[in-house]
Amino acid sequence: MQADFRTDKYEVRTDAKLSSGSISGIPIHDARAAASLNGELLTLGELRARVEQGSVTANLSIPFDRGRAFSVRGRCSEVPTGRIFSLFSPSLSLDQAPLAGTFSGEAAIDWLPGVAESVAGTITASFVGGSPGGAAAIPVGGSILVTVTAGQVEFPRFELRTAHSSLQLGGSLAIAGGSKLRVEVESSLATELATIARAIAASAPSDVIQVS
């Protein structure tokens, strides 16, 4: 640890390590970061951690002044998709996720605590995997570009695709207020869509999703 005290200002710098833990129920391992603290800001730079077989790197800035924005810049590689679904449904296990596979991407987000309209940034991601079902799974890939401006989420690109089908999401989603979303599904093989729907229904708990 290093400390620098000058008149009424100070800065403390240290290396932080965590062998294992969890964030919102997602287990993390071998986490480490360069932490810096002064009277105005807590910074976690070069934050690195393992999530299953994937990895996450990030830089976080947390101001003590409520009038200043929080900031997150990060990227991930080959993180299990099931971990994202578990954020919204903690009862889901990895093998119960609607999509099996991994995703990689980057995010840059800024926001004022407690002010939904202040959220702004971009998220890009790619997905490689398939429908549930192990060896019988249907390969699925996709790419995502999400932009957030003044609390309004836009989907310039949000697509999942198989050899015969595609799903595209468009429109906008307001963090606070009205939303207008558009979902387009195209397929040259209707039985493929039915197979994916049955696989999702079979893998997910009955209290999460029901398909008949």
mmCIF file of C-alpha atoms in Angstrom:
data_model
loop_
_atom_site.group_PDB
_atom_site.id
_atom_site.type_symbol
_atom_site.label_atom_id
_atom_site.label_comp_id
_atom_site.label_asym_id
_atom_site.label_seq_id
_atom_site.Cartn_x
_atom_site.Cartn_y
_atom_site.Cartn_z
ATOM 1 C CA MET A 1 0.000 0.000 0.000
ATOM 2 C CA GLN A 2 1.149 3.540 -0.796
ATOM 3 C CA ALA A 3 -0.171 6.727 0.784
ATOM 4 C CA ASP A 4 0.374 10.340 -0.212
ATOM 5 C CA PHE A 5 -0.839 13.075 2.160
ATOM 6 C CA ARG A 6 -0.541 16.694 1.080
ATOM 7 C CA THR A 7 -2.165 19.444 3.169
ATOM 8 C CA ASP A 8 -5.921 18.744 3.082
ATOM 9 C CA LYS A 9 -5.740 16.217 0.229
ATOM 10 C CA TYR A 10 -4.729 12.574 0.264
ATOM 11 C CA GLU A 11 -4.448 9.521 -1.967
ATOM 12 C CA VAL A 12 -4.154 5.880 -0.955
ATOM 13 C CA ARG A 13 -3.131 3.224 -3.490
ATOM 14 C CA THR A 14 -3.097 -0.519 -3.007
ATOM 15 C CA ASP A 15 -3.437 -3.814 -4.864
ATOM 16 C CA ALA A 16 -6.617 -5.711 -3.988
ATOM 17 C CA LYS A 17 -7.000 -9.479 -4.440
ATOM 18 C CA LEU A 18 -9.872 -11.932 -3.943
ATOM 19 C CA SER A 19 -9.369 -15.653 -4.531
ATOM 20 C CA SER A 20 -13.105 -16.385 -4.801
ATOM 21 C CA GLY A 21 -16.452 -14.724 -4.182
ATOM 22 C CA SER A 22 -19.653 -13.759 -5.965
ATOM 23 C CA ILE A 23 -21.384 -10.699 -7.410
ATOM 24 C CA SER A 24 -25.183 -10.875 -7.713
ATOM 25 C CA GLY A 25 -24.913 -14.652 -7.376
ATOM 26 C CA ILE A 26 -22.300 -15.016 -10.140
ATOM 27 C CA PRO A 27 -19.169 -16.768 -8.808
ATOM 28 C CA ILE A 28 -15.860 -15.058 -9.548
ATOM 29 C CA HIS A 29 -12.304 -16.309 -9.012
ATOM 30 C CA ASP A 30 -8.787 -14.902 -8.962
ATOM 31 C CA ALA A 31 -10.015 -11.301 -8.873
ATOM 32 C CA ARG A 32 -7.458 -8.540 -8.574
ATOM 33 C CA ALA A 33 -7.398 -4.779 -9.086
ATOM 34 C CA ALA A 34 -5.293 -1.685 -8.508
ATOM 35 C CA ALA A 35 -7.346 0.391 -6.059
ATOM 36 C CA SER A 36 -6.929 4.125 -5.557
ATOM 37 C CA LEU A 37 -8.774 6.220 -2.972
ATOM 38 C CA ASN A 38 -8.822 9.954 -2.373
ATOM 39 C CA GLY A 39 -11.300 12.387 -0.903
ATOM 40 C CA GLU A 40 -13.324 12.509 -4.108
ATOM 41 C CA LEU A 41 -13.098 9.144 -5.839
ATOM 42 C CA LEU A 42 -12.608 5.394 -5.440
ATOM 43 C CA THR A 43 -11.040 3.868 -8.533
ATOM 44 C CA LEU A 44 -10.635 0.179 -9.305
ATOM 45 C CA GLY A 45 -8.280 -0.009 -12.264
ATOM 46 C CA GLU A 46 -7.192 -3.058 -14.203
ATOM 47 C CA LEU A 47 -9.818 -5.202 -12.472
ATOM 48 C CA ARG A 48 -9.464 -8.791 -13.669
ATOM 49 C CA ALA A 49 -11.419 -11.905 -12.708
ATOM 50 C CA ARG A 50 -12.385 -15.358 -13.957
ATOM 51 C CA VAL A 51 -16.032 -16.343 -14.437
ATOM 52 C CA GLU A 52 -16.200 -20.083 -15.087
ATOM 53 C CA GLN A 53 -13.938 -20.616 -18.130
ATOM 54 C CA GLY A 54 -14.304 -16.970 -19.178
ATOM 55 C CA SER A 55 -12.619 -13.760 -18.082
ATOM 56 C CA VAL A 56 -13.626 -10.196 -17.246
ATOM 57 C CA THR A 57 -11.548 -7.008 -17.190
ATOM 58 C CA ALA A 58 -12.836 -3.600 -16.127
ATOM 59 C CA ASN A 59 -12.122 -0.129 -14.803
ATOM 60 C CA LEU A 60 -14.567 1.393 -12.308
ATOM 61 C CA SER A 61 -14.807 4.928 -10.946
ATOM 62 C CA ILE A 62 -17.031 5.522 -7.907
ATOM 63 C CA PRO A 63 -17.299 9.178 -6.824
ATOM 64 C CA PHE A 64 -18.280 10.207 -3.304
ATOM 65 C CA ASP A 65 -20.070 13.307 -4.630
ATOM 66 C CA ARG A 66 -23.616 12.286 -5.592
ATOM 67 C CA GLY A 67 -23.545 14.888 -8.326
ATOM 68 C CA ARG A 68 -20.808 13.044 -10.209
ATOM 69 C CA ALA A 69 -21.377 10.032 -12.429
ATOM 70 C CA PHE A 70 -20.303 6.459 -11.787
ATOM 71 C CA SER A 71 -18.280 5.015 -14.663
ATOM 72 C CA VAL A 72 -17.632 1.470 -15.867
ATOM 73 C CA ARG A 73 -15.452 0.423 -18.787
ATOM 74 C CA GLY A 74 -14.964 -3.287 -19.340
ATOM 75 C CA ARG A 75 -14.809 -6.304 -21.556
ATOM 76 C CA CYS A 76 -15.478 -10.012 -21.180
ATOM 77 C CA SER A 77 -14.451 -13.128 -23.073
ATOM 78 C CA GLU A 78 -16.195 -16.518 -23.243
ATOM 79 C CA VAL A 79 -18.435 -15.965 -20.218
ATOM 80 C CA PRO A 80 -21.238 -18.589 -19.947
ATOM 81 C CA THR A 81 -24.520 -17.180 -21.223
ATOM 82 C CA GLY A 82 -26.346 -18.850 -18.351
ATOM 83 C CA ARG A 83 -24.703 -16.428 -15.931
ATOM 84 C CA ILE A 84 -26.483 -13.518 -17.624
ATOM 85 C CA PHE A 85 -29.868 -15.241 -17.441
ATOM 86 C CA SER A 86 -29.296 -16.010 -13.750
ATOM 87 C CA LEU A 87 -29.078 -12.269 -13.046
ATOM 88 C CA PHE A 88 -32.766 -12.004 -13.961
ATOM 89 C CA SER A 89 -33.853 -15.403 -12.618
ATOM 90 C CA PRO A 90 -31.643 -16.565 -9.719
ATOM 91 C CA SER A 91 -33.381 -19.966 -9.669
ATOM 92 C CA LEU A 92 -31.878 -20.852 -13.071
ATOM 93 C CA SER A 93 -28.867 -23.145 -13.161
ATOM 94 C CA LEU A 94 -26.427 -23.093 -16.074
ATOM 95 C CA ASP A 95 -28.039 -26.102 -17.760
ATOM 96 C CA GLN A 96 -31.494 -24.491 -17.496
ATOM 97 C CA ALA A 97 -30.651 -21.319 -19.437
ATOM 98 C CA PRO A 98 -32.723 -20.713 -22.620
ATOM 99 C CA LEU A 99 -29.467 -20.510 -24.588
ATOM 100 C CA ALA A 100 -26.332 -22.541 -23.932
ATOM 101 C CA GLY A 101 -22.929 -21.204 -24.891
ATOM 102 C CA THR A 102 -20.667 -18.223 -24.228
ATOM 103 C CA PHE A 103 -20.590 -14.534 -25.026
ATOM 104 C CA SER A 104 -17.830 -11.962 -25.423
ATOM 105 C CA GLY A 105 -18.146 -8.205 -25.568
ATOM 106 C CA GLU A 106 -17.394 -4.716 -24.329
ATOM 107 C CA ALA A 107 -19.311 -2.104 -22.348
ATOM 108 C CA ALA A 108 -18.906 1.561 -21.458
ATOM 109 C CA ILE A 109 -21.585 2.882 -19.098
ATOM 110 C CA ASP A 110 -21.956 6.104 -17.046
ATOM 111 C CA TRP A 111 -24.780 6.982 -14.659
ATOM 112 C CA LEU A 112 -25.775 9.129 -11.705
ATOM 113 C CA PRO A 113 -26.932 7.022 -8.729
ATOM 114 C CA GLY A 114 -30.711 6.969 -8.454
ATOM 115 C CA VAL A 115 -31.261 8.896 -11.718
ATOM 116 C CA ALA A 116 -32.499 6.473 -14.392
ATOM 117 C CA GLU A 117 -32.533 9.143 -17.103
ATOM 118 C CA SER A 118 -28.791 9.725 -16.634
ATOM 119 C CA VAL A 119 -27.703 6.257 -17.848
ATOM 120 C CA ALA A 120 -25.644 6.496 -21.037
ATOM 121 C CA GLY A 121 -23.220 4.250 -22.907
ATOM 122 C CA THR A 122 -22.812 1.367 -25.339
ATOM 123 C CA ILE A 123 -22.719 -2.430 -25.130
ATOM 124 C CA THR A 124 -21.453 -4.735 -27.870
ATOM 125 C CA ALA A 125 -21.436 -8.526 -27.666
ATOM 126 C CA SER A 126 -21.235 -11.679 -29.725
ATOM 127 C CA PHE A 127 -22.719 -15.063 -28.849
ATOM 128 C CA VAL A 128 -21.683 -18.582 -29.809
ATOM 129 C CA GLY A 129 -23.658 -21.595 -28.627
ATOM 130 C CA GLY A 130 -26.925 -23.335 -29.202
ATOM 131 C CA SER A 131 -30.330 -24.281 -27.910
ATOM 132 C CA PRO A 132 -30.516 -26.489 -24.809
ATOM 133 C CA GLY A 133 -30.234 -30.207 -25.429
ATOM 134 C CA GLY A 134 -26.599 -31.257 -25.280
ATOM 135 C CA ALA A 135 -25.587 -33.209 -28.387
ATOM 136 C CA ALA A 136 -29.017 -32.584 -29.939
ATOM 137 C CA ALA A 137 -28.713 -28.796 -29.577
ATOM 138 C CA ILE A 138 -29.234 -26.586 -32.623
ATOM 139 C CA PRO A 139 -26.248 -24.240 -33.188
ATOM 140 C CA VAL A 140 -27.118 -20.588 -32.520
ATOM 141 C CA GLY A 141 -24.955 -17.487 -33.016
ATOM 142 C CA GLY A 142 -25.606 -13.812 -32.671
ATOM 143 C CA SER A 143 -24.381 -10.267 -32.313
ATOM 144 C CA ILE A 144 -25.639 -7.349 -30.249
ATOM 145 C CA LEU A 145 -25.143 -3.581 -30.264
ATOM 146 C CA VAL A 146 -27.013 -1.649 -27.577
ATOM 147 C CA THR A 147 -26.815 2.090 -27.041
ATOM 148 C CA VAL A 148 -28.152 4.001 -24.054
ATOM 149 C CA THR A 149 -28.821 7.736 -24.143
ATOM 150 C CA ALA A 150 -30.556 9.639 -21.332
ATOM 151 C CA GLY A 151 -31.986 6.391 -19.978
ATOM 152 C CA GLN A 152 -33.329 5.289 -23.365
ATOM 153 C CA VAL A 153 -32.077 1.907 -24.603
ATOM 154 C CA GLU A 154 -31.835 1.476 -28.371
ATOM 155 C CA PHE A 155 -31.079 -1.734 -30.316
ATOM 156 C CA PRO A 156 -29.264 -0.822 -33.564
ATOM 157 C CA ARG A 157 -28.311 -4.495 -33.845
ATOM 158 C CA PHE A 158 -29.703 -7.442 -31.895
ATOM 159 C CA GLU A 159 -29.798 -10.694 -33.824
ATOM 160 C CA LEU A 160 -29.753 -14.412 -33.079
ATOM 161 C CA ARG A 161 -29.489 -16.827 -36.001
ATOM 162 C CA THR A 162 -29.372 -20.517 -36.862
ATOM 163 C CA ALA A 163 -28.878 -22.239 -40.209
ATOM 164 C CA HIS A 164 -32.560 -21.737 -41.063
ATOM 165 C CA SER A 165 -33.934 -19.065 -38.736
ATOM 166 C CA SER A 166 -33.227 -15.618 -37.343
ATOM 167 C CA LEU A 167 -34.610 -13.436 -34.567
ATOM 168 C CA GLN A 168 -34.110 -9.672 -34.571
ATOM 169 C CA LEU A 169 -35.001 -7.215 -31.851
ATOM 170 C CA GLY A 170 -35.448 -3.521 -32.612
ATOM 171 C CA GLY A 171 -36.963 -0.398 -31.190
ATOM 172 C CA SER A 172 -36.354 1.187 -27.821
ATOM 173 C CA LEU A 173 -36.743 0.367 -24.150
ATOM 174 C CA ALA A 174 -37.047 3.159 -21.587
ATOM 175 C CA ILE A 175 -35.478 2.557 -18.186
ATOM 176 C CA ALA A 176 -38.195 4.857 -16.834
ATOM 177 C CA GLY A 177 -41.203 5.556 -19.063
ATOM 178 C CA GLY A 178 -42.741 4.164 -22.232
ATOM 179 C CA SER A 179 -41.065 1.559 -24.447
ATOM 180 C CA LYS A 180 -41.548 0.388 -28.022
ATOM 181 C CA LEU A 181 -39.974 -2.918 -28.963
ATOM 182 C CA ARG A 182 -40.188 -4.833 -32.222
ATOM 183 C CA VAL A 183 -39.422 -8.542 -32.609
ATOM 184 C CA GLU A 184 -39.017 -10.127 -36.044
ATOM 185 C CA VAL A 185 -38.700 -13.875 -36.579
ATOM 186 C CA GLU A 186 -37.915 -15.420 -39.953
ATOM 187 C CA SER A 187 -37.488 -19.112 -40.725
ATOM 188 C CA SER A 188 -37.331 -21.397 -43.725
ATOM 189 C CA LEU A 189 -37.825 -24.412 -41.473
ATOM 190 C CA ALA A 190 -40.724 -24.148 -39.022
ATOM 191 C CA THR A 191 -39.838 -27.422 -37.323
ATOM 192 C CA GLU A 192 -36.519 -25.890 -36.231
ATOM 193 C CA LEU A 193 -38.343 -23.162 -34.304
ATOM 194 C CA ALA A 194 -40.597 -25.742 -32.684
ATOM 195 C CA THR A 195 -37.585 -27.862 -31.681
ATOM 196 C CA ILE A 196 -35.869 -24.859 -30.059
ATOM 197 C CA ALA A 197 -39.063 -23.881 -28.213
ATOM 198 C CA ARG A 198 -39.503 -27.411 -26.827
ATOM 199 C CA ALA A 199 -35.838 -27.572 -25.766
ATOM 200 C CA ILE A 200 -36.164 -24.269 -23.885
ATOM 201 C CA ALA A 201 -39.367 -25.437 -22.209
ATOM 202 C CA ALA A 202 -37.781 -28.752 -21.208
ATOM 203 C CA SER A 203 -34.673 -27.126 -19.717
ATOM 204 C CA ALA A 204 -36.248 -24.237 -17.801
ATOM 205 C CA PRO A 205 -38.044 -24.549 -14.445
ATOM 206 C CA SER A 206 -41.842 -24.484 -14.764
ATOM 207 C CA ASP A 207 -42.049 -21.250 -12.769
ATOM 208 C CA VAL A 208 -39.761 -19.463 -15.242
ATOM 209 C CA ILE A 209 -41.178 -20.353 -18.663
ATOM 210 C CA GLN A 210 -44.032 -22.410 -20.055
ATOM 211 C CA VAL A 211 -44.367 -23.407 -23.723
ATOM 212 C CA SER A 212 -47.230 -25.561 -25.005
#
